[in-house]
Amino acid sequence: MSSSTPNNQYHNTNSTTNTLFSPSIDRFLICGLGSLGQHCVAALKKFGVVVNAIDLIQPQHWEVSDLFSQLNQLIIGDAREPSILTQGQVQQCRAILIVTSNERINLAIALAARLINPQIRLVVRSAKENLNQLLGQQLGNYVAFEPTELPAPAFAVAALDSEIIGFFYLEKYQIKIVKRKIKPDMPWYNRHVYQLNNRHRKVISYATNYTQLLSEFYDWDSDELIQANDRIIYIEKPDFLTTTSNQKKSQKNQFKLWERFHSILKIQPTDVKNLVINYWNWIHENPIRNLVFSSALILVIFLFSGTLLFLLYYPEATLREAFYGTAVLLLGGFGDIFGGIKLEQDFPWWLQLFSLIVTLVGIIFVALLNGLITERLLSTRFKFARKNPIPTQDHVVIIGLGRVGQRVASLLQGFKQKLVAISSTATESDITPQIPLVVGNIIKSLEKVNLTTAKGIIAVTNDEMLNLEVALMGYAVNPNIRLVIRTSEQRFSNNLAKLLPYSTFICTSAVVAEAFAGAAFGENILSLFRIDHQTVLVTEYNIEPGDTLNGLILAEIAYGYGVVTILYQKPPNESKLMPSDDIRLTVGDRLIVLATINGLKRIENGEIKQPTWQVMIESAPSEYAIFQGANEIIGISGCSINQARELMNNLPGILPKPLYKHQAQRLVRTLKKAFVKARLISV
């Protein structure tokens, strides 16, 4: 590490150094100290690491208080220059976060950093999805995020009045996060919390009417009885309900099909008469249907008449030849049959005249059919081209149709939510033809979108003052409207949230920075969402030798580190959603968890909470109970076979291995099913 000067003093190399650290401590380098870069510094400092930064100019505004003093070194210069990167100690850094607003510059910095340090992890701000994938394959240890896209689900669900507070896609599943307030008439009322967990659902937070929701994952009692006004947050895979529903629907349709077939076998003459009358009335209800039916009827009459005449006049002709000959005439083929100067066969004049009439009828019918098809295509085109009508009630108004607005609109469409967007400029994208769009002055355009009956406003322009102004105007018109406001500074958001508790303020830079920080440690951040003003990261771990998770059972990971395990896979086997807590991780396993930034920090630093509960085994009535009880102890607690057998053969006794509360409660419940009497003891 280069020598340093007293705090906050500049070197002649345009760098500022605050503190000296041991070379063994992780170092991280951030390029670009805009809003996102500053929040990345704050997120990384939660891990207790050394952070250096590079920017072209000295930041004039610090969005995070006391952030400058948290930097170990600030270098003023162009990060594309190898000499500047070297001053930032890139060769000693574990990862570099490149978050300037210019994607071309970001890529240039990434390439320069990789040349200096082939092992460094590259975390880049970029929206070029295909290019990022190719760079990841070529450079390795490379990850890129688009800051405007990551928080879009948080904006979308905040405007809905449903119980869904978050969602993300995991392989082939759509995972939903649901927040529910219990009422006495609900099936979950007066049940134990643990009874809600199954293969498709897992409770991640529970609070009584008097406690705060989601201070920490699992900071609640799984044996608690659910009462009225209690609040529960859980994750679920809802498509299993859809699959079951589809199976039932398919069976129901098959049954209906059999009923129809069976009814056809028993059809009566009166039924045929009624069916014909109904179709006849249906045809005559519409002039176009009537015209098509009449023309088709005339065409069929001429087809069969011509076929019959050819067969009568030429007995040697086959039915197929007579039929196809008449069809050729109907399709305008008079010249193909009678166009020669000298006919090979002697056709009577009346048959030639009839053939000409058949050809004319066929031409008229084809022209009529073409006209109807053209008219229908044009009307359909005009229908799509026609401006979508603005909803009159229960709609969400999106202010600003940039990248964030377009992504939010697309997500809300997936929820079948009625939308209308307001943009200051015309925007060409895949989403604009599908929703009503008002283009012009945003403030004046508010009068056109029926705010008095709207469900919510999502203000996501780049101007946070405009977002706030629009939201307050909407609230003045409709006090029941839900307000979701995009901001660029966390302090501003926090202060506004205190003054305007009926609004939701989301600072995109602060939310996304936690994903960048998590990715800097080598984790794969798949998605994120917000729960009660906390950012929850969907994080993937691939277990390697020396990992803090290696050798632990999932219960120890979940309760010790405070994360929610949602998917486990031992490649090449199929992944397991909502896996059992009894699985022990080994090298090569894949695990996906829900974690706050504090949870990621604990995993990174190996700061696992110590278990504080023990299980007292009091009695077992039979040899079977002793044998089965030992098996349950081995599976749930993770202790050795010898410990479990020795304990069960010398009852009463205390399980020597301490457990986490949820883990211990589950063991007691499971032992009870095996007729083993046990209870919890607090260490």
XYZ file of C-alpha atoms in Angstrom:
683
model
C 0.000 0.000 0.000
C 1.321 3.448 -0.850
C 2.262 5.816 1.884
C -0.440 8.047 3.256
C -0.656 11.572 4.565
C -2.823 12.862 7.402
C -6.559 12.542 6.930
C -8.241 14.523 4.191
C -5.002 15.879 2.750
C -4.230 15.709 -0.989
C -1.168 13.995 -2.493
C 0.551 15.467 -5.477
C -0.892 12.411 -7.265
C -4.383 13.777 -6.676
C -5.301 11.133 -4.098
C -6.705 11.483 -0.626
C -5.962 8.896 2.049
C -7.828 8.614 5.321
C -6.442 5.536 7.099
C -3.856 2.789 6.912
C -5.047 -0.819 6.902
C -3.351 -4.186 7.025
C -2.770 -5.744 3.585
C -4.755 -8.790 4.737
C -7.997 -6.802 4.908
C -10.227 -6.887 1.817
C -9.952 -3.828 -0.394
C -12.489 -2.615 -2.915
C -12.208 0.086 -5.547
C -15.142 2.206 -6.760
C -14.941 4.200 -9.987
C -17.484 6.994 -10.137
C -18.787 8.809 -7.076
C -22.177 9.872 -8.321
C -25.308 8.953 -6.418
C -24.891 5.204 -7.056
C -21.166 5.229 -6.339
C -21.605 6.971 -2.998
C -24.287 4.534 -1.888
C -22.026 1.650 -2.964
C -19.354 3.021 -0.625
C -21.867 3.116 2.235
C -23.063 -0.432 1.491
C -19.517 -1.825 1.341
C -18.506 -0.133 4.583
C -21.188 -2.158 6.374
C -18.914 -5.135 5.737
C -16.012 -3.439 7.500
C -13.755 -3.431 4.427
C -11.329 -0.911 2.946
C -12.803 1.185 0.140
C -10.847 3.316 -2.318
C -12.501 5.535 -4.927
C -11.662 7.233 -8.205
C -13.540 10.103 -9.830
C -12.775 12.697 -12.484
C -13.593 15.564 -10.139
C -13.948 16.063 -6.413
C -17.641 15.404 -5.550
C -19.361 18.647 -4.627
C -22.291 16.995 -2.881
C -22.167 14.021 -0.522
C -25.523 12.274 -0.382
C -24.488 10.013 2.511
C -23.425 11.821 5.676
C -19.787 11.410 6.745
C -19.076 9.364 3.630
C -15.820 11.123 2.766
C -14.212 10.110 6.040
C -15.111 6.463 5.366
C -13.005 6.360 2.204
C -9.492 5.081 2.649
C -8.310 6.825 -0.502
C -9.872 9.176 -3.055
C -8.029 9.598 -6.343
C -8.990 12.414 -8.702
C -8.317 11.371 -12.282
C -9.398 9.307 -15.265
C -9.874 5.678 -14.174
C -9.196 4.494 -17.727
C -5.538 5.362 -17.176
C -3.500 2.446 -15.757
C -1.505 4.834 -13.588
C -4.677 6.107 -11.896
C -5.938 2.571 -11.305
C -2.566 1.669 -9.835
C -2.817 4.584 -7.421
C -6.208 3.209 -6.398
C -4.405 -0.074 -5.525
C -6.382 -2.048 -8.108
C -3.719 -4.753 -8.070
C -4.485 -5.388 -4.368
C -8.287 -5.114 -4.556
C -10.710 -8.000 -4.361
C -13.232 -6.266 -6.627
C -13.731 -3.071 -8.578
C -17.192 -1.465 -8.860
C -17.444 0.626 -12.033
C -20.559 2.774 -11.753
C -20.111 5.909 -13.835
C -23.080 7.008 -15.958
C -21.201 6.337 -19.221
C -21.311 2.684 -20.311
C -18.452 3.059 -22.809
C -16.197 4.480 -20.096
C -17.252 1.705 -17.727
C -16.209 -0.950 -20.227
C -12.858 0.763 -20.855
C -12.149 0.878 -17.103
C -13.103 -2.792 -16.741
C -10.675 -3.858 -19.473
C -7.864 -1.743 -18.033
C -8.444 -3.138 -14.533
C -8.435 -6.720 -15.785
C -5.091 -6.194 -17.549
C -3.521 -4.947 -14.315
C -5.170 -7.516 -12.022
C -6.308 -10.707 -13.821
C -7.994 -12.009 -10.642
C -10.066 -8.948 -9.734
C -13.844 -9.210 -9.759
C -15.503 -6.747 -12.152
C -18.886 -5.320 -11.125
C -20.048 -3.007 -13.897
C -22.975 -0.676 -14.430
C -24.308 -1.520 -17.887
C -27.615 -2.060 -19.684
C -26.141 -3.975 -22.659
C -27.518 -7.390 -21.751
C -26.126 -9.325 -24.705
C -22.731 -7.599 -24.530
C -22.536 -8.244 -20.796
C -23.163 -11.935 -21.338
C -20.409 -12.126 -23.957
C -17.983 -10.175 -21.761
C -18.750 -12.468 -18.841
C -17.756 -15.455 -20.984
C -14.574 -13.801 -22.249
C -13.338 -11.983 -19.138
C -14.615 -14.252 -16.377
C -15.411 -13.080 -12.836
C -17.550 -10.340 -14.404
C -21.049 -9.219 -13.485
C -23.133 -6.293 -14.753
C -26.325 -4.642 -13.541
C -28.703 -2.065 -14.953
C -29.586 0.199 -11.979
C -32.894 1.322 -13.448
C -34.217 -2.226 -13.887
C -33.375 -3.840 -10.542
C -35.792 -1.801 -8.353
C -38.664 -1.862 -10.881
C -40.546 -4.679 -9.062
C -40.406 -2.641 -5.850
C -42.127 0.290 -7.597
C -44.695 -2.002 -9.214
C -45.886 -3.828 -6.094
C -45.883 -0.660 -3.979
C -48.691 0.756 -6.127
C -50.904 -2.309 -5.815
C -53.452 -2.698 -3.036
C -53.071 -6.479 -3.063
C -51.260 -8.500 -0.419
C -48.322 -9.175 -2.766
C -45.340 -7.072 -1.666
C -42.679 -8.612 -3.902
C -42.029 -11.186 -6.582
C -39.173 -12.594 -8.590
C -38.506 -15.403 -11.040
C -36.403 -18.373 -10.001
C -35.689 -20.837 -12.789
C -39.144 -21.978 -13.967
C -40.966 -20.649 -10.902
C -42.504 -17.290 -10.121
C -41.987 -16.697 -6.399
C -44.316 -14.296 -4.612
C -43.824 -12.568 -1.285
C -47.135 -12.007 0.447
C -48.010 -9.932 3.491
C -51.295 -10.856 5.159
C -53.176 -9.474 8.125
C -55.144 -12.195 9.883
C -58.884 -11.934 10.455
C -61.004 -14.255 12.631
C -62.795 -15.717 9.601
C -59.551 -16.829 7.907
C -58.506 -20.530 7.900
C -55.157 -19.612 9.485
C -56.763 -18.064 12.544
C -55.905 -19.826 15.822
C -53.346 -22.116 14.174
C -49.664 -22.401 15.038
C -47.301 -20.440 12.820
C -45.231 -23.499 11.896
C -48.348 -25.186 10.477
C -48.345 -22.734 7.559
C -45.045 -24.069 6.214
C -45.131 -26.690 3.475
C -43.357 -27.594 0.235
C -44.789 -24.544 -1.502
C -44.907 -21.933 1.261
C -42.544 -20.706 3.979
C -43.191 -18.084 6.661
C -40.338 -15.575 6.815
C -41.769 -13.092 9.308
C -44.515 -13.075 11.899
C -45.609 -10.340 14.279
C -48.436 -9.999 16.743
C -50.617 -6.940 16.780
C -48.207 -5.279 19.200
C -44.795 -5.995 17.711
C -42.741 -4.699 14.802
C -42.793 -6.777 11.633
C -39.533 -8.068 10.120
C -36.840 -6.769 12.411
C -34.931 -9.987 11.586
C -35.784 -13.208 9.792
C -36.926 -15.858 12.294
C -37.093 -13.354 15.156
C -40.405 -14.890 16.286
C -41.814 -18.011 17.907
C -42.883 -20.799 15.524
C -45.203 -22.318 18.179
C -47.156 -19.067 18.543
C -50.921 -19.229 17.995
C -52.046 -16.881 15.243
C -54.605 -14.365 16.466
C -56.701 -11.623 14.888
C -54.736 -8.645 13.509
C -51.463 -10.578 13.563
C -49.345 -10.050 10.452
C -47.527 -12.693 8.461
C -45.055 -12.415 5.586
C -44.440 -15.573 3.618
C -43.015 -16.676 0.303
C -44.861 -19.086 -1.929
C -44.669 -20.768 -5.281
C -48.212 -20.096 -6.548
C -47.937 -22.036 -9.812
C -48.592 -25.323 -8.000
C -52.106 -24.011 -7.420
C -52.328 -23.136 -11.094
C -51.086 -26.577 -12.082
C -53.632 -28.301 -9.880
C -56.327 -25.997 -11.174
C -55.335 -26.714 -14.753
C -55.434 -30.457 -14.110
C -58.899 -30.178 -12.620
C -59.966 -27.935 -15.483
C -58.602 -30.438 -18.011
C -60.443 -33.295 -16.295
C -63.580 -31.199 -16.223
C -63.256 -30.411 -19.937
C -62.731 -34.100 -20.727
C -65.851 -34.944 -18.754
C -67.807 -32.260 -20.617
C -66.537 -33.632 -23.941
C -67.738 -37.118 -23.009
C -71.086 -35.666 -21.943
C -71.452 -33.975 -25.325
C -70.530 -37.137 -27.199
C -72.947 -39.144 -25.070
C -75.690 -36.580 -25.683
C -75.107 -36.805 -29.458
C -75.794 -40.532 -29.319
C -79.114 -39.811 -27.623
C -80.094 -36.880 -29.828
C -83.778 -36.550 -30.709
C -85.393 -35.125 -33.890
C -86.794 -32.214 -31.901
C -83.253 -31.388 -30.734
C -82.042 -31.251 -34.342
C -84.933 -28.962 -35.244
C -84.154 -26.597 -32.348
C -80.461 -26.557 -33.239
C -81.201 -25.640 -36.853
C -83.580 -22.873 -35.764
C -80.985 -21.429 -33.372
C -78.261 -21.356 -36.042
C -80.688 -19.863 -38.560
C -81.557 -17.035 -36.178
C -77.856 -16.492 -35.381
C -77.042 -16.139 -39.091
C -79.807 -13.599 -39.704
C -78.842 -11.462 -36.716
C -75.904 -10.006 -38.666
C -76.078 -8.722 -42.309
C -72.510 -9.881 -43.044
C -73.235 -13.378 -41.750
C -76.402 -13.423 -43.852
C -74.508 -12.339 -46.981
C -71.729 -14.907 -46.484
C -74.242 -17.675 -45.808
C -76.337 -16.812 -48.877
C -73.269 -16.639 -51.140
C -71.910 -19.924 -49.810
C -75.304 -21.565 -50.310
C -75.474 -20.385 -53.943
C -71.906 -21.596 -54.488
C -72.724 -25.058 -53.126
C -75.875 -25.260 -55.306
C -73.895 -24.439 -58.454
C -71.130 -26.876 -57.453
C -73.490 -29.796 -57.096
C -75.615 -28.756 -60.121
C -72.564 -28.558 -62.379
C -71.263 -31.888 -61.120
C -74.644 -33.514 -61.812
C -74.954 -32.013 -65.329
C -71.467 -33.170 -66.347
C -72.221 -36.666 -65.105
C -75.552 -36.787 -66.998
C -74.185 -35.459 -70.288
C -70.913 -37.439 -70.159
C -71.615 -40.816 -68.485
C -68.007 -41.916 -69.110
C -66.734 -39.137 -66.773
C -66.046 -40.077 -63.159
C -67.579 -38.292 -60.182
C -64.196 -36.843 -59.257
C -63.624 -35.466 -62.787
C -67.076 -33.879 -62.847
C -66.642 -32.378 -59.374
C -63.172 -30.922 -60.047
C -64.262 -29.640 -63.455
C -67.087 -27.667 -61.828
C -64.705 -26.416 -59.105
C -62.295 -25.148 -61.791
C -65.158 -23.202 -63.372
C -66.100 -21.669 -60.010
C -62.493 -20.522 -59.539
C -62.545 -18.659 -62.864
C -61.346 -21.499 -65.103
C -63.803 -21.063 -67.995
C -60.946 -20.333 -70.377
C -59.087 -23.446 -69.244
C -61.962 -25.643 -70.421
C -63.602 -23.702 -73.275
C -60.791 -21.350 -74.319
C -59.613 -23.321 -77.354
C -60.536 -22.344 -80.916
C -61.514 -25.930 -81.691
C -62.996 -27.943 -78.884
C -61.920 -31.534 -78.498
C -65.437 -32.461 -77.409
C -68.794 -31.261 -78.657
C -70.261 -29.221 -75.796
C -73.894 -28.094 -76.254
C -74.442 -24.367 -76.139
C -76.569 -24.512 -72.977
C -73.832 -26.363 -71.060
C -71.287 -23.763 -72.157
C -73.671 -20.980 -71.050
C -74.218 -22.695 -67.711
C -70.453 -23.064 -67.317
C -69.981 -19.349 -68.000
C -72.610 -18.490 -65.390
C -70.875 -20.800 -62.893
C -67.559 -19.041 -63.566
C -69.137 -15.590 -63.088
C -70.749 -16.699 -59.804
C -67.389 -18.057 -58.621
C -65.632 -14.791 -59.561
C -68.266 -12.738 -57.711
C -67.983 -14.968 -54.638
C -64.153 -14.751 -54.598
C -64.347 -10.952 -54.970
C -66.882 -10.770 -52.159
C -64.705 -12.961 -49.952
C -61.610 -10.860 -50.668
C -63.548 -7.695 -49.855
C -64.774 -9.069 -46.545
C -61.267 -10.234 -45.556
C -59.739 -6.873 -46.536
C -62.403 -4.978 -44.607
C -61.832 -7.134 -41.520
C -58.047 -6.718 -41.695
C -58.341 -2.957 -42.080
C -60.802 -2.665 -39.214
C -58.483 -4.756 -37.027
C -55.536 -2.567 -37.988
C -57.475 0.598 -37.212
C -58.577 -0.931 -33.941
C -54.959 -1.484 -32.882
C -53.859 1.841 -34.284
C -56.626 3.642 -32.448
C -55.436 5.318 -29.243
C -56.075 3.230 -26.151
C -58.805 4.794 -24.014
C -57.794 6.174 -20.628
C -59.235 4.059 -17.784
C -61.981 5.687 -15.755
C -61.319 4.047 -12.367
C -59.048 1.707 -10.371
C -56.050 2.446 -12.591
C -52.415 3.276 -11.860
C -50.851 6.407 -13.337
C -47.182 6.090 -14.297
C -45.350 9.412 -14.476
C -42.303 9.152 -16.727
C -41.829 6.425 -19.302
C -38.061 6.017 -19.288
C -36.395 2.694 -18.570
C -37.816 2.484 -15.061
C -41.310 3.494 -16.158
C -41.368 1.023 -19.043
C -40.204 -1.840 -16.832
C -42.770 -0.962 -14.148
C -45.536 -0.785 -16.766
C -44.560 -4.181 -18.138
C -44.629 -5.750 -14.667
C -47.992 -4.222 -13.783
C -49.444 -5.530 -17.030
C -48.517 -8.991 -15.809
C -50.820 -8.345 -12.835
C -53.635 -7.309 -15.239
C -53.550 -3.848 -13.717
C -55.193 -1.013 -15.689
C -52.602 1.637 -16.566
C -52.121 5.056 -18.078
C -48.752 6.740 -18.590
C -47.723 10.381 -18.815
C -44.514 11.340 -20.597
C -43.091 14.723 -21.529
C -41.858 13.324 -24.852
C -43.117 10.686 -27.271
C -41.555 7.317 -26.467
C -41.186 4.416 -28.866
C -41.014 1.063 -27.087
C -42.725 -2.316 -26.936
C -44.957 -1.157 -24.085
C -46.321 2.104 -25.543
C -48.795 0.572 -28.042
C -50.303 -1.517 -25.245
C -51.208 1.206 -22.742
C -52.788 4.683 -22.956
C -50.106 7.358 -23.208
C -50.526 11.088 -22.646
C -47.668 13.113 -24.140
C -46.999 16.713 -23.138
C -46.491 18.858 -20.083
C -46.677 16.452 -17.152
C -48.357 18.833 -14.715
C -51.056 19.856 -17.183
C -51.559 16.272 -18.326
C -52.673 15.230 -14.834
C -56.107 16.635 -15.627
C -56.552 14.049 -18.401
C -55.917 10.811 -16.472
C -58.886 10.684 -14.048
C -56.893 11.109 -10.833
C -60.028 11.290 -8.681
C -60.777 7.618 -9.361
C -57.205 6.331 -9.769
C -55.744 3.644 -7.516
C -52.176 4.923 -7.436
C -49.461 7.139 -8.856
C -45.928 5.922 -9.611
C -43.690 8.928 -10.228
C -40.409 7.671 -11.706
C -38.983 10.549 -13.746
C -35.327 11.525 -13.288
C -36.426 14.750 -11.559
C -37.235 13.933 -7.931
C -38.733 17.406 -7.362
C -41.159 16.824 -10.227
C -41.977 13.385 -8.817
C -42.796 14.902 -5.434
C -44.856 17.716 -6.968
C -46.910 15.312 -9.067
C -47.511 13.021 -6.109
C -48.685 15.841 -3.859
C -50.997 17.156 -6.573
C -52.475 13.686 -6.938
C -52.970 13.397 -3.183
C -54.711 16.797 -3.089
C -57.191 15.577 -5.706
C -57.607 12.064 -4.275
C -56.568 11.515 -0.614
C -57.071 7.743 -0.988
C -54.571 7.379 -3.808
C -51.382 5.308 -3.271
C -48.214 7.316 -3.908
C -44.922 5.736 -4.978
C -42.126 8.233 -5.545
C -38.668 7.728 -7.001
C -35.892 9.724 -5.334
C -32.143 9.907 -5.815
C -31.021 10.607 -2.230
C -31.667 8.400 0.790
C -31.679 11.214 3.354
C -34.266 13.051 1.283
C -36.374 9.879 1.153
C -36.118 9.286 4.896
C -37.177 12.835 5.761
C -40.089 12.770 3.332
C -41.251 9.404 4.657
C -41.566 10.883 8.141
C -43.543 13.892 6.896
C -45.670 11.987 4.365
C -46.326 8.548 5.913
C -49.019 7.765 3.337
C -46.380 7.700 0.575
C -43.700 5.210 -0.431
C -40.325 6.707 -1.269
C -37.750 4.508 -3.005
C -34.207 5.755 -3.506
C -33.034 3.728 -6.482
C -29.350 4.351 -5.826
C -29.563 3.122 -2.220
C -31.544 0.030 -3.175
C -29.343 -0.943 -6.116
C -26.095 -0.222 -4.236
C -26.767 -3.150 -1.919
C -26.974 -5.462 -4.924
C -23.672 -4.079 -6.269
C -22.048 -4.525 -2.855
C -23.246 -8.109 -2.555
C -22.012 -8.883 -6.064
C -18.603 -7.422 -5.217
C -18.021 -10.258 -2.752
C -18.509 -12.833 -5.481
C -22.170 -13.574 -4.839
C -24.653 -13.816 -7.662
C -27.484 -11.361 -6.950
C -30.480 -12.621 -8.898
C -33.111 -10.082 -7.850
C -34.220 -7.814 -5.041
C -37.390 -6.527 -3.427
C -38.406 -4.380 -0.467
C -40.049 -5.442 2.788
C -40.924 -2.746 5.316
C -38.247 -0.330 4.048
C -35.583 -3.061 3.959
C -33.962 -4.364 0.799
C -33.986 -8.147 0.501
C -31.532 -9.674 -1.977
C -32.115 -12.972 -3.777
C -28.582 -14.380 -3.597
C -27.022 -17.491 -5.107
C -24.126 -19.363 -3.492
C -22.036 -22.064 -5.155
C -20.255 -23.867 -2.337
C -16.472 -24.062 -2.625
C -13.760 -25.327 -0.260
C -13.240 -22.856 2.566
C -16.708 -21.286 2.272
C -18.310 -20.278 5.552
C -21.383 -22.299 4.510
C -19.535 -25.524 3.701
C -20.405 -28.417 6.030
C -23.381 -26.703 7.690
C -26.945 -27.986 7.607
C -29.522 -25.578 6.192
C -31.048 -24.982 9.639
C -27.705 -23.636 10.887
C -27.395 -21.394 7.820
C -30.948 -20.071 8.090
C -31.083 -19.399 11.837
C -27.391 -18.741 12.408
C -26.915 -16.208 9.621
C -30.505 -14.933 9.509
C -31.309 -15.805 5.876
C -34.138 -17.727 4.224
C -33.134 -20.805 2.228
C -35.454 -21.161 -0.768
C -33.667 -23.413 -3.264
C -31.070 -26.170 -2.987
C -29.403 -28.173 -5.722
C -26.717 -30.820 -5.815
C -25.729 -30.740 -9.506
C -26.605 -32.426 -11.755
C -29.716 -33.359 -9.765
C -32.904 -31.344 -10.027
C -33.192 -28.356 -7.694
C -35.451 -28.466 -4.632
C -37.654 -25.501 -3.821
C -38.301 -24.788 -0.108
C -35.708 -27.427 0.883
C -35.672 -29.275 4.192
C -33.611 -27.764 7.010
C -31.863 -31.130 7.466
C -29.753 -30.974 4.269
C -26.015 -30.607 4.828
C -24.067 -28.520 2.311
C -20.978 -29.898 0.625
C -18.577 -28.598 -2.003
C -20.291 -28.184 -5.371
C -23.764 -27.601 -3.946
C -25.864 -24.648 -5.054
C -27.973 -22.644 -2.624
C -30.263 -19.637 -3.153
C -31.295 -17.556 -0.143
C -33.158 -14.391 0.722
C -30.886 -12.090 2.705
C -30.600 -8.508 3.819
C -27.258 -6.763 3.456
C -26.578 -7.628 7.116
C -27.190 -11.305 6.377
C -24.703 -11.222 3.497
C -22.215 -9.500 5.776
C -22.545 -12.210 8.424
C -22.049 -14.961 5.835
C -19.050 -13.200 4.301
C -17.368 -12.733 7.671
C -18.485 -16.071 9.114
C -20.317 -14.279 11.940
C -22.767 -17.054 12.753
C -25.026 -16.621 15.769
C -24.523 -19.185 18.498
C -27.481 -21.461 19.304
C -28.943 -20.862 22.761
C -31.448 -23.682 23.258
C -31.143 -27.306 24.329
C -33.592 -30.197 24.250
C -34.322 -32.277 27.322
C -35.381 -35.824 26.357
C -37.471 -37.114 29.265
C -38.787 -40.530 28.246
C -39.468 -42.970 25.427
C -42.103 -45.710 25.937
C -40.680 -48.398 23.625
C -37.672 -49.635 21.693
C -39.278 -48.301 18.514
C -39.613 -44.845 20.079
C -35.950 -44.961 21.161
C -34.805 -45.986 17.670
C -37.031 -43.493 15.844
C -36.203 -40.696 18.284
C -32.481 -41.168 17.677
C -33.030 -40.957 13.912
C -34.985 -37.709 14.266
C -32.292 -36.203 16.492
C -29.591 -37.072 13.951
C -31.543 -35.558 11.049
C -32.768 -32.348 12.667
C -29.881 -31.450 14.980
C -27.036 -32.691 12.794
C -25.313 -34.422 15.724
C -23.437 -37.722 15.342
C -25.064 -41.142 15.406
C -23.154 -42.117 18.550
C -24.332 -39.021 20.453
C -27.963 -39.634 19.509
C -27.914 -43.353 20.338
C -26.148 -42.818 23.651
C -28.641 -40.113 24.662
C -31.719 -42.189 23.792
C -30.340 -45.227 25.653
C -29.736 -43.216 28.843
C -32.935 -41.251 29.405
C -33.678 -38.769 30.787
C -30.925 -36.635 29.317
C -30.080 -33.394 27.557
C -28.980 -33.278 23.939
C -25.370 -32.062 24.228
C -25.518 -30.053 21.025
C -27.248 -26.660 21.476
C -29.810 -25.725 18.828
C -31.514 -22.631 17.459
C -35.006 -21.986 18.782
C -36.929 -22.852 15.602
C -34.738 -25.910 15.134
C -35.262 -27.063 18.719
C -39.026 -26.493 18.566
C -39.225 -28.587 15.409
C -37.245 -31.384 17.057
C -39.588 -31.430 20.068
C -42.646 -31.587 17.809
C -41.149 -34.360 15.700
C -40.147 -36.402 18.768
C -43.684 -36.079 20.066
C -44.950 -37.802 16.896
C -42.574 -40.669 17.694
C -44.049 -40.824 21.246
C -40.874 -39.391 22.775
C -41.450 -36.831 25.506
C -39.150 -33.801 25.237
C -39.055 -30.114 26.104
C -36.962 -27.013 25.486
C -34.353 -25.616 27.868
C -32.870 -22.145 27.418
C -29.090 -22.071 27.758
